[in-house]
Short mmCIF file of C-alpha atoms and ligand atoms in Angstrom, two decimals:
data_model
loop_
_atom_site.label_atom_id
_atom_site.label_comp_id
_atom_site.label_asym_id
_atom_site.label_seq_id
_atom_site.Cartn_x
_atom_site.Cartn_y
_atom_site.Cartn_z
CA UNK H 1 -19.73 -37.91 11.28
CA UNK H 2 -16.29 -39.02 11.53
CA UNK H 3 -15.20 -35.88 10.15
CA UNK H 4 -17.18 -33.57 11.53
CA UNK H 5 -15.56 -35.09 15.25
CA UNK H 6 -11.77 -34.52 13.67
CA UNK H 7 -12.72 -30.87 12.21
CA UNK H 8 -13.69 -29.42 15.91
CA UNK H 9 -11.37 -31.54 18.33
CA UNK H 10 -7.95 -30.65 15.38
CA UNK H 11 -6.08 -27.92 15.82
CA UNK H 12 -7.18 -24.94 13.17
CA UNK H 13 -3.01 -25.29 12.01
CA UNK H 14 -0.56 -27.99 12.63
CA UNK H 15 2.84 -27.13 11.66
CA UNK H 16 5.32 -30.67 11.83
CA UNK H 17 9.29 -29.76 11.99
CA UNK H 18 8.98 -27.05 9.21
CA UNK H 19 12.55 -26.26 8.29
CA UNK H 20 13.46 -23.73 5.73
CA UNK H 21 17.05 -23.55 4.42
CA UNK H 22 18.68 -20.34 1.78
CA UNK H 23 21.51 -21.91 0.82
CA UNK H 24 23.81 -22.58 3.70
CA UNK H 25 21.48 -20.61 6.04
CA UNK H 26 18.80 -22.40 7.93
CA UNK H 27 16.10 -19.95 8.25
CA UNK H 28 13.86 -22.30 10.70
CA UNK H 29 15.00 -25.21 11.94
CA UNK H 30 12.24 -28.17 12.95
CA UNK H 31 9.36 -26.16 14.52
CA UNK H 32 6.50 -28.03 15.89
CA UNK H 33 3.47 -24.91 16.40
CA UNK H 34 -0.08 -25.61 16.99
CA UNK H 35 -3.18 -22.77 16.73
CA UNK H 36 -6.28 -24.11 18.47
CA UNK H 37 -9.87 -22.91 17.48
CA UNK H 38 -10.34 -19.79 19.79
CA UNK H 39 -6.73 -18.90 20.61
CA UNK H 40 -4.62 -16.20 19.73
CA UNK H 41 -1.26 -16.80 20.13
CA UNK H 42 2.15 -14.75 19.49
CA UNK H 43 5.41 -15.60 17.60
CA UNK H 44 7.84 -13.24 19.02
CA UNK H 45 11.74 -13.78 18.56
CA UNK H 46 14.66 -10.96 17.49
CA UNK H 47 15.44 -9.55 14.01
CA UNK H 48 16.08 -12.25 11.77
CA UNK H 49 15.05 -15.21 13.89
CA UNK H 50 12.99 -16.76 10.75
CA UNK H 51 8.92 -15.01 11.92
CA UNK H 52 8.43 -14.00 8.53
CA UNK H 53 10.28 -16.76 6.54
CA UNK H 54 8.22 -19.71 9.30
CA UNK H 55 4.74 -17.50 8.21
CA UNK H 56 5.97 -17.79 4.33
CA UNK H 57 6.13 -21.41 4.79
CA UNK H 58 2.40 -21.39 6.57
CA UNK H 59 0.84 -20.28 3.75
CA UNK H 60 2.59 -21.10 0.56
CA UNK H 61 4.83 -18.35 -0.32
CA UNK H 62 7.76 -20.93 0.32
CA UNK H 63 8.06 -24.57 0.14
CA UNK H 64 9.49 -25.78 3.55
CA UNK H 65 12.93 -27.99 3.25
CA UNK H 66 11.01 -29.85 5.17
CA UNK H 67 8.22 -30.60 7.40
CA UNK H 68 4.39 -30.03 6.90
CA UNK H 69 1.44 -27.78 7.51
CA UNK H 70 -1.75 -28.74 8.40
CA UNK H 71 -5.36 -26.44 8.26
CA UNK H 72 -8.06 -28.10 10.05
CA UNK H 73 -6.14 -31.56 9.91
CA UNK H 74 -5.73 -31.52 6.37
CA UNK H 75 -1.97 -31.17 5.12
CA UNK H 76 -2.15 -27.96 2.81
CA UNK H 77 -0.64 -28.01 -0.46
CA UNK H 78 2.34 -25.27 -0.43
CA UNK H 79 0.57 -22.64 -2.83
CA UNK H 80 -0.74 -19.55 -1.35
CA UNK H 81 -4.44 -19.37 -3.43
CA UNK H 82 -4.99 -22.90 -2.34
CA UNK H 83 -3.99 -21.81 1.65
CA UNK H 84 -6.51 -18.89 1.46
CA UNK H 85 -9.20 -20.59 -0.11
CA UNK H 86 -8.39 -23.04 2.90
CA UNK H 87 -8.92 -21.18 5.18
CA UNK H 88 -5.65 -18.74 5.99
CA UNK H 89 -5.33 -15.55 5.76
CA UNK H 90 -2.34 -13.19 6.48
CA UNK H 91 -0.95 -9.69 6.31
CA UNK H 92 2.33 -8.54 5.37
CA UNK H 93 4.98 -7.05 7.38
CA UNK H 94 5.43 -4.85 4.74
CA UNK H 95 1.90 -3.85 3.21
CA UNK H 96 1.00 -4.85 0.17
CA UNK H 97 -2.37 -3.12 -0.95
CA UNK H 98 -3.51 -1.78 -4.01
CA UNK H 99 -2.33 1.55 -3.69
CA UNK H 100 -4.56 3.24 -6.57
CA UNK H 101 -7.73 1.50 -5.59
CA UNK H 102 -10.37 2.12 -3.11
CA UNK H 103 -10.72 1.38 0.44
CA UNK H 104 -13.51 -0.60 -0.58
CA UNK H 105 -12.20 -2.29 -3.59
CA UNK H 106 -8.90 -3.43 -1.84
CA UNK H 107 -11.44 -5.31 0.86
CA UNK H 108 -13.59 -6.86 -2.62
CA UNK H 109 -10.21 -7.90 -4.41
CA UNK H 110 -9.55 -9.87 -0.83
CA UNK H 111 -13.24 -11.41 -1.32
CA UNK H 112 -12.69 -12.89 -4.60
CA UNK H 113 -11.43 -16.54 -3.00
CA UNK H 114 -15.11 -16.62 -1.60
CA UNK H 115 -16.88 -15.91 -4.75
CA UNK H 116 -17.08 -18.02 -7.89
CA UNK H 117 -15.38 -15.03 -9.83
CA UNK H 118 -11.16 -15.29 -9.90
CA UNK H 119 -8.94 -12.53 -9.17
CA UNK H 120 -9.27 -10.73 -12.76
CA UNK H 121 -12.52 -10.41 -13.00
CA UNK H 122 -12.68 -8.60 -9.80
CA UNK H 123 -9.97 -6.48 -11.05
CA UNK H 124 -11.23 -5.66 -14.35
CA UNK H 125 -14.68 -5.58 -12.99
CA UNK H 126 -16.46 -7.57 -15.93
CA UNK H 127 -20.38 -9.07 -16.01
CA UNK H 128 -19.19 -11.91 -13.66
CA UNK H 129 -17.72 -9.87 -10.69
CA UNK H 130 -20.96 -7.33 -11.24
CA UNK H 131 -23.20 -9.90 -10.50
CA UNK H 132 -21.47 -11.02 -7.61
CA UNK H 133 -20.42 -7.33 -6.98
CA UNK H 134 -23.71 -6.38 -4.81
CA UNK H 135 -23.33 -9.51 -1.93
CA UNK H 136 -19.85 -9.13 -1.54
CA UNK H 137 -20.05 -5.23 -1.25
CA UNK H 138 -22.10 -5.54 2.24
CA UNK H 139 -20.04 -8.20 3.29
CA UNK H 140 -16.97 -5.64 2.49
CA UNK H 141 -18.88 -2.69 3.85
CA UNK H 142 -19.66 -4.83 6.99
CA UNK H 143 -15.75 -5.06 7.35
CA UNK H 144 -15.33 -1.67 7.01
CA UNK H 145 -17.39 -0.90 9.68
CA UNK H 146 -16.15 -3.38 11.79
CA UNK H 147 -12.38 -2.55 11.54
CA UNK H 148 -13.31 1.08 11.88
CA UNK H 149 -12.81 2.40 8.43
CA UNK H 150 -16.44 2.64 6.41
CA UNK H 151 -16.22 6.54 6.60
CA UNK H 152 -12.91 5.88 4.05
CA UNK H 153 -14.39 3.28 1.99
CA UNK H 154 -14.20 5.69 -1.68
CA UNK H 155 -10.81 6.73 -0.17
CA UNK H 156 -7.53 5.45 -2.41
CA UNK H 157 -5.71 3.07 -0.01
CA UNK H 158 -2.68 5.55 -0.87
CA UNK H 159 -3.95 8.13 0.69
CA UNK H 160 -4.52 6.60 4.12
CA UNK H 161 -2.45 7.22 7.12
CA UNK H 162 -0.04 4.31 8.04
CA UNK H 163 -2.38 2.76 10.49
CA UNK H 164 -4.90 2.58 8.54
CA UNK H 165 -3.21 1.15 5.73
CA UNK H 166 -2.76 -2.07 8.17
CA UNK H 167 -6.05 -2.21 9.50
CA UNK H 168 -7.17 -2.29 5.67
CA UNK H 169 -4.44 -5.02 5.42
CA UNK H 170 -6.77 -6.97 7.85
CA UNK H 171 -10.02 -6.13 6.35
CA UNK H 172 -9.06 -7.37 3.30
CA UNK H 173 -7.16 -10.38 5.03
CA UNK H 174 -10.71 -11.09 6.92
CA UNK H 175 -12.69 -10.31 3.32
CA UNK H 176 -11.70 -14.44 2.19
CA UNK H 177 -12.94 -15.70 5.76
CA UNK H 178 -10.57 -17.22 7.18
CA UNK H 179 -10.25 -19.25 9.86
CA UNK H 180 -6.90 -18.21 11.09
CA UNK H 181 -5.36 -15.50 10.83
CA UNK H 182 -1.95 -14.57 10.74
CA UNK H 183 -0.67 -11.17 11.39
CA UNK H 184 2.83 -9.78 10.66
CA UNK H 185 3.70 -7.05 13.09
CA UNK H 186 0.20 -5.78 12.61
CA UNK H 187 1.07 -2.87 14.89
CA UNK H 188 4.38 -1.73 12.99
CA UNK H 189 4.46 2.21 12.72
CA UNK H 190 1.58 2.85 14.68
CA UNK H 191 1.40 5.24 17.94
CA UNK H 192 0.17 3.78 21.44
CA UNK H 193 -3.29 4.86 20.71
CA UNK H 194 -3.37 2.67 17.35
CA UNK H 195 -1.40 0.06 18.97
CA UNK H 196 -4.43 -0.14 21.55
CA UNK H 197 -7.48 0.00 19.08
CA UNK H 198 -5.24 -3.12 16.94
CA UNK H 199 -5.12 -5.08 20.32
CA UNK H 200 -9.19 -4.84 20.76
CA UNK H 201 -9.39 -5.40 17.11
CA UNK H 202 -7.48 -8.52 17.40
CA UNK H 203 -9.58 -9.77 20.37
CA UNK H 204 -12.64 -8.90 18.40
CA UNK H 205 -11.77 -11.09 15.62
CA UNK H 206 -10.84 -14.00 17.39
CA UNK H 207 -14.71 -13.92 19.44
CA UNK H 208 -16.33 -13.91 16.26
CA UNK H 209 -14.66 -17.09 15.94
CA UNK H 210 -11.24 -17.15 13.78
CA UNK H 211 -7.75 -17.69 15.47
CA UNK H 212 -5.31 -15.66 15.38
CA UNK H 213 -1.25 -16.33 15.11
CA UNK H 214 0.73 -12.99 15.48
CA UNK H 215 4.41 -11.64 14.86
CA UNK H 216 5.08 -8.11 16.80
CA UNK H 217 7.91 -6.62 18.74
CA UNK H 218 5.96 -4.94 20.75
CA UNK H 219 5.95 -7.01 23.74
CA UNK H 220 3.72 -4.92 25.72
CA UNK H 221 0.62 -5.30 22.79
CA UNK H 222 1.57 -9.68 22.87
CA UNK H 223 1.67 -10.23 26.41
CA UNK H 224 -1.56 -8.34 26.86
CA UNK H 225 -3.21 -9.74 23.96
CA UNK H 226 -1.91 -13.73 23.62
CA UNK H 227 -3.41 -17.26 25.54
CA UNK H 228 0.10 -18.81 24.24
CA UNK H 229 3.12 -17.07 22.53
CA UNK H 230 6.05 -19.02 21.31
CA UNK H 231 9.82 -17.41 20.85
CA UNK H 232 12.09 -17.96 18.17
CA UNK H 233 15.71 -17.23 18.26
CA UNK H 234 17.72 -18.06 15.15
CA UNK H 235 15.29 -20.33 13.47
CA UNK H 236 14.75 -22.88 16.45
CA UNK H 237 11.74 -22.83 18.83
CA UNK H 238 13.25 -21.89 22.50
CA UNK H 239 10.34 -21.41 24.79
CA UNK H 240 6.58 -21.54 24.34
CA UNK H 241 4.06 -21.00 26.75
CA UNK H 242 1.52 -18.78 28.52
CA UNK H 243 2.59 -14.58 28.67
CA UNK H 244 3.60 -15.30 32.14
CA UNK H 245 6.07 -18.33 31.68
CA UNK H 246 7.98 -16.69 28.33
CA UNK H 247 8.17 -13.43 30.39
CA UNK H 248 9.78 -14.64 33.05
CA UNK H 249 11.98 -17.52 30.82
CA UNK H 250 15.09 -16.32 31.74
CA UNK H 251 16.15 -17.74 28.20
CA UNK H 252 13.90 -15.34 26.27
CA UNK H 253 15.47 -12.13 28.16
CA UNK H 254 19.03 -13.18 27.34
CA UNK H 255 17.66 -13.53 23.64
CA UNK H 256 16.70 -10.32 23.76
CA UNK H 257 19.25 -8.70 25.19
CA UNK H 258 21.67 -10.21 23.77
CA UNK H 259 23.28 -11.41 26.83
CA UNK H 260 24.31 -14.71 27.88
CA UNK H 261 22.11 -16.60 30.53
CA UNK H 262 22.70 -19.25 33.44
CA UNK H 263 24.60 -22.41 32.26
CA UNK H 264 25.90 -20.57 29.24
CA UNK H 265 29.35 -20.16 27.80
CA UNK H 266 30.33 -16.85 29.93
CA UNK H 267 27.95 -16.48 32.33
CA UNK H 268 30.36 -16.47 34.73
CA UNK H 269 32.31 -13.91 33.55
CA UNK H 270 28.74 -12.15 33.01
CA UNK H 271 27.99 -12.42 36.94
CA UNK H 272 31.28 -10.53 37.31
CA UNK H 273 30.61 -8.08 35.69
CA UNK H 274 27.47 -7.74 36.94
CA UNK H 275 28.48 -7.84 40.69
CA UNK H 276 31.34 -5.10 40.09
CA UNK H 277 28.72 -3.16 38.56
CA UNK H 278 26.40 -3.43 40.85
CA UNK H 279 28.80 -2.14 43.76
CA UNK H 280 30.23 0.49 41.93
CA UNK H 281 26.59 2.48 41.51
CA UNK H 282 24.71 3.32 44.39
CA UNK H 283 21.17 2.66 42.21
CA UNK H 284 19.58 -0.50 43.06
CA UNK H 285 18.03 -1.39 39.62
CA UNK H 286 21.56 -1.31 37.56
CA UNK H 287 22.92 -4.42 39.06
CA UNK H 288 20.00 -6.05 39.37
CA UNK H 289 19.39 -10.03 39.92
CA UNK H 290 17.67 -11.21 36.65
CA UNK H 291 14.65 -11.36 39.16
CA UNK H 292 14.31 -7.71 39.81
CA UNK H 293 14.38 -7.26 35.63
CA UNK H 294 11.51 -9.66 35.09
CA UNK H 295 8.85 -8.36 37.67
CA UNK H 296 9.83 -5.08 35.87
CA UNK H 297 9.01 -6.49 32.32
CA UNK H 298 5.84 -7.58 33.89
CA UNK H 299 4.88 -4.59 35.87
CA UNK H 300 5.24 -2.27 33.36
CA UNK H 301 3.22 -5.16 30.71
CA UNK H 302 0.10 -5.15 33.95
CA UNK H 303 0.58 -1.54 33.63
CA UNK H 304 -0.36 -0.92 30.32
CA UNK H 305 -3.42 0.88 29.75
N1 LIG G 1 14.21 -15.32 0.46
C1 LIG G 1 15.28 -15.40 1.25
N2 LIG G 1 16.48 -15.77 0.78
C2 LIG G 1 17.55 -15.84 1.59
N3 LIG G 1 17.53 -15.59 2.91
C3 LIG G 1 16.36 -15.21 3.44
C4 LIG G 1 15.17 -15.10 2.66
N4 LIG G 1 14.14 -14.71 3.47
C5 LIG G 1 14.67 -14.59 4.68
N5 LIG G 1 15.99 -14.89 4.68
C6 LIG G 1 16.89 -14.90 5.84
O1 LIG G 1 16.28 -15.71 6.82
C7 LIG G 1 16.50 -15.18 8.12
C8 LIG G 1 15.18 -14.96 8.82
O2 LIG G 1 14.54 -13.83 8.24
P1 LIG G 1 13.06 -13.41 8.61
O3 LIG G 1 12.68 -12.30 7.71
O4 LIG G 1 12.20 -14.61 8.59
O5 LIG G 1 13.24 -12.91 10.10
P2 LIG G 1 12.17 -12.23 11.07
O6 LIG G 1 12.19 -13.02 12.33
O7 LIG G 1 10.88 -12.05 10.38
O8 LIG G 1 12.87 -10.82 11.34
P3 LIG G 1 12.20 -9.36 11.57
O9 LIG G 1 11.75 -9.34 13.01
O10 LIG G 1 13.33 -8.42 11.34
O11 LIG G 1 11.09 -9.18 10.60
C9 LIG G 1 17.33 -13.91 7.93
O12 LIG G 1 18.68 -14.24 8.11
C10 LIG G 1 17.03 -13.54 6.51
O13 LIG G 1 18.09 -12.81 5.95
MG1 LIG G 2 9.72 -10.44 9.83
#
C-alpha cells in the first residue's frame, strides 16, 4: 500500500545533479529535472548545450560523472535495456531504424522488452517470437494506426519519407510502453504541416497517459505544445518554467542570440549600440527595447496555426 502511495504521488523521472564530463569538457553540469505523470515538458537550449548528452545519461547510453536518475522513484541502473524495460523510451536525434525491415517489424523489434522473447529472437524470427508474434502484431498494428502509418506497415523503413521515418521512430519508441517518453528533436527535417501533425501526436500520447520530455529547436512547436520547458545553455540549467516565463526570460533570448543581457559583462556597451542604432533607422522594430522583441516571440508563437 505503501508503494502503491509513492508510485502515483513520485515524479515519473527524477534526475539529481547529473553531471557528465569528456575529458576536460563538462557536458552538463548538476541538473536537477523532474517529469510529472501527465506533463510534457521541453528541454530547449543552443547547439551543443549538453540536450542530447543530459538524455544519454537518462537512459543509460552514458554513465553520469555524477548524479542520479530516478523512474517512478526507483534510482535506474545506467544500462539502456534495463531503462526501457523500466519504463523509458526515447528516439534519436539522428534515427536509428532498421533500414531493411518493415514498417511493421521495426515497431515488433521495439516490442520485444514487453514480451518474454529477447531481441534475437525477434530478429531472427524463431518458434519463440512466432508464438508471441500474433499479440504483439495488433498491439504494433494498433500503433500504426495510431501514429498514422498502418497503410505503410509492409513498407521497408528505407523507403519512407523523412517524416515518417520519425514518426516510426516513435511507434517503435511507444511499442515497449513506456511511461515517459523522451523525444530528440522529434520534428527535425519535417515541413510545417508535419511539424503540426507531430505536435497533436505528442499531445495524443501524453492523454493516453505517458509523459513526455522533449528536445526541439523549433520554439514555435515547444511553446505550443509544453506545461513546463527547461533551457540549457552550456551544460547548466538557466531557466525553467511555464512557455510564458522562459519566453519572456530575458536570459533565454540573450542565449539565443548570442547577445549579452542586463547585469552582464558588456551590456553597457550593448545598450550603446543599441541606442545609436536605434536613432540612426527610422524603423521602430530595429532598436527595439528587449520588451518589444519578446511580445514578438510570443505573438508570432499565439499565432501559430
Ligand atoms: N561522446 C562524447 N565525447 C566527447 N564530447 C561529447 C560527446 N558527446 C557530446 N559531446 C560534447 O558535449 C557537448 C554537448 O553536446 P550535445 O550533443 O549534448 O549538445 P546538444 O544540446 O544536443 O546540441 P544540438 O542541439 O546541436 O543537438 C558538445 O560540446 C559535444 O561536442
Ligand atoms: Mg542534440
Amino acid at each position: 500500500m505503501t508503494q502503491m502511495t509513492t508510485t502515483t504521488t513520485s515524479p515519473v523521472l527524477t534526475a539529481t545533479g547529473v553531471t557528465m564530463r569528456f575529458g576536460g569538457l563538462t557536458a552538463v553540469q548538476s541538473v536537477d529535472l523532474n517529469v510529472h505523470p501527465g506533463e510534457i515538458v521541453g528541454l530547449i537550449g543552443p547547439n551543443g548545450a549538453g540536450k542530447t548528452t543530459f538524455f544519454n545519461c537518462l537512459t543509460g547510453l552514458y554513465i553520469p560523472t555524477e548524479g542520479s536518475v530516478a523512474y517512478q522513484g526507483t534510482v535506474l541502473p545506467p544500462k539502456p535495456h534495463l531503462v526501457t524495460q523500466a519504463g523509458i523510451a526515447r528516439t534519436f536525434q539522428n534515427i536509428r531504424l532498421f533500414a531493411n525491415m518493415t514498417v511493421l517489424e521495426n515497431v515488433l523489434v521495439g516490442r520485444h522488452t514487453r514480451t518474454k522473447e529477447g531481441l534475437w529472437s525477434a530478429l531472427l524470427r524463431g518458434p519463440g517470437f512466432k508464438r508471441a508474434e500474433a499479440a504483439s502484431k495488433a498491439r504494433a498494428m494498433e500503433l500504426l494506426e495510431f501514429t498514422g502509418l498502418a497503410d505503410k506497415a509492409d513498407h521497408l523503413s528505407r523507403n519512407l519519407p523523412y517524416g515518417e521515418q520519425r514518426k516510426l521512430e516513435i511507434a517503435r519508441a511507444l511499442a515497449s510502453d513506456p511511461g515517459l517518453l523522451l523525444l530528440d528533436e522529434p520534428t527535425a527535417g519535417m515541413n510545417p504541416q508535419e511539424t503540426r501533425a507531430t505536435e497533436e501526436l505528442v499531445f495524443a500520447i501524453r492523454d493516453l497517459g505517458t509523459a513526455v520530455l522533449v528536445i526541439e529547436h523549433d520554439m514555435r512547436f515547444i511553446f505550443n505544445l509544453c506545461d513546463r520547458v527547461a533551457v540549457l545553455v552550456q551544460g547548466q540549467k538557466l531557466v525553467e518554467g511555464t512557455s510564458e516565463i522562459v519566453q519572456s526570460d530575458e536570459r533565454v533570448i540573450a542565449a539565443y542570440l548570442g547577445t549579452p543581457f542586463e547585469g552582464a559583462p558588456g551590456a553597457e556597451e550593448a545598450a550603446e549600440v543599441e541606442a545609436a542604432e536605434a536613432g540612426a533607422t527610422t524603423g521602430a522594430t530595429t532598436g527595439a527595447p528587449q520588451d518589444e522583441t519578446q511580445r514578438g516571440t510570443t505573438a508570432r508563437t499565439e499565432d501559430g496555426q
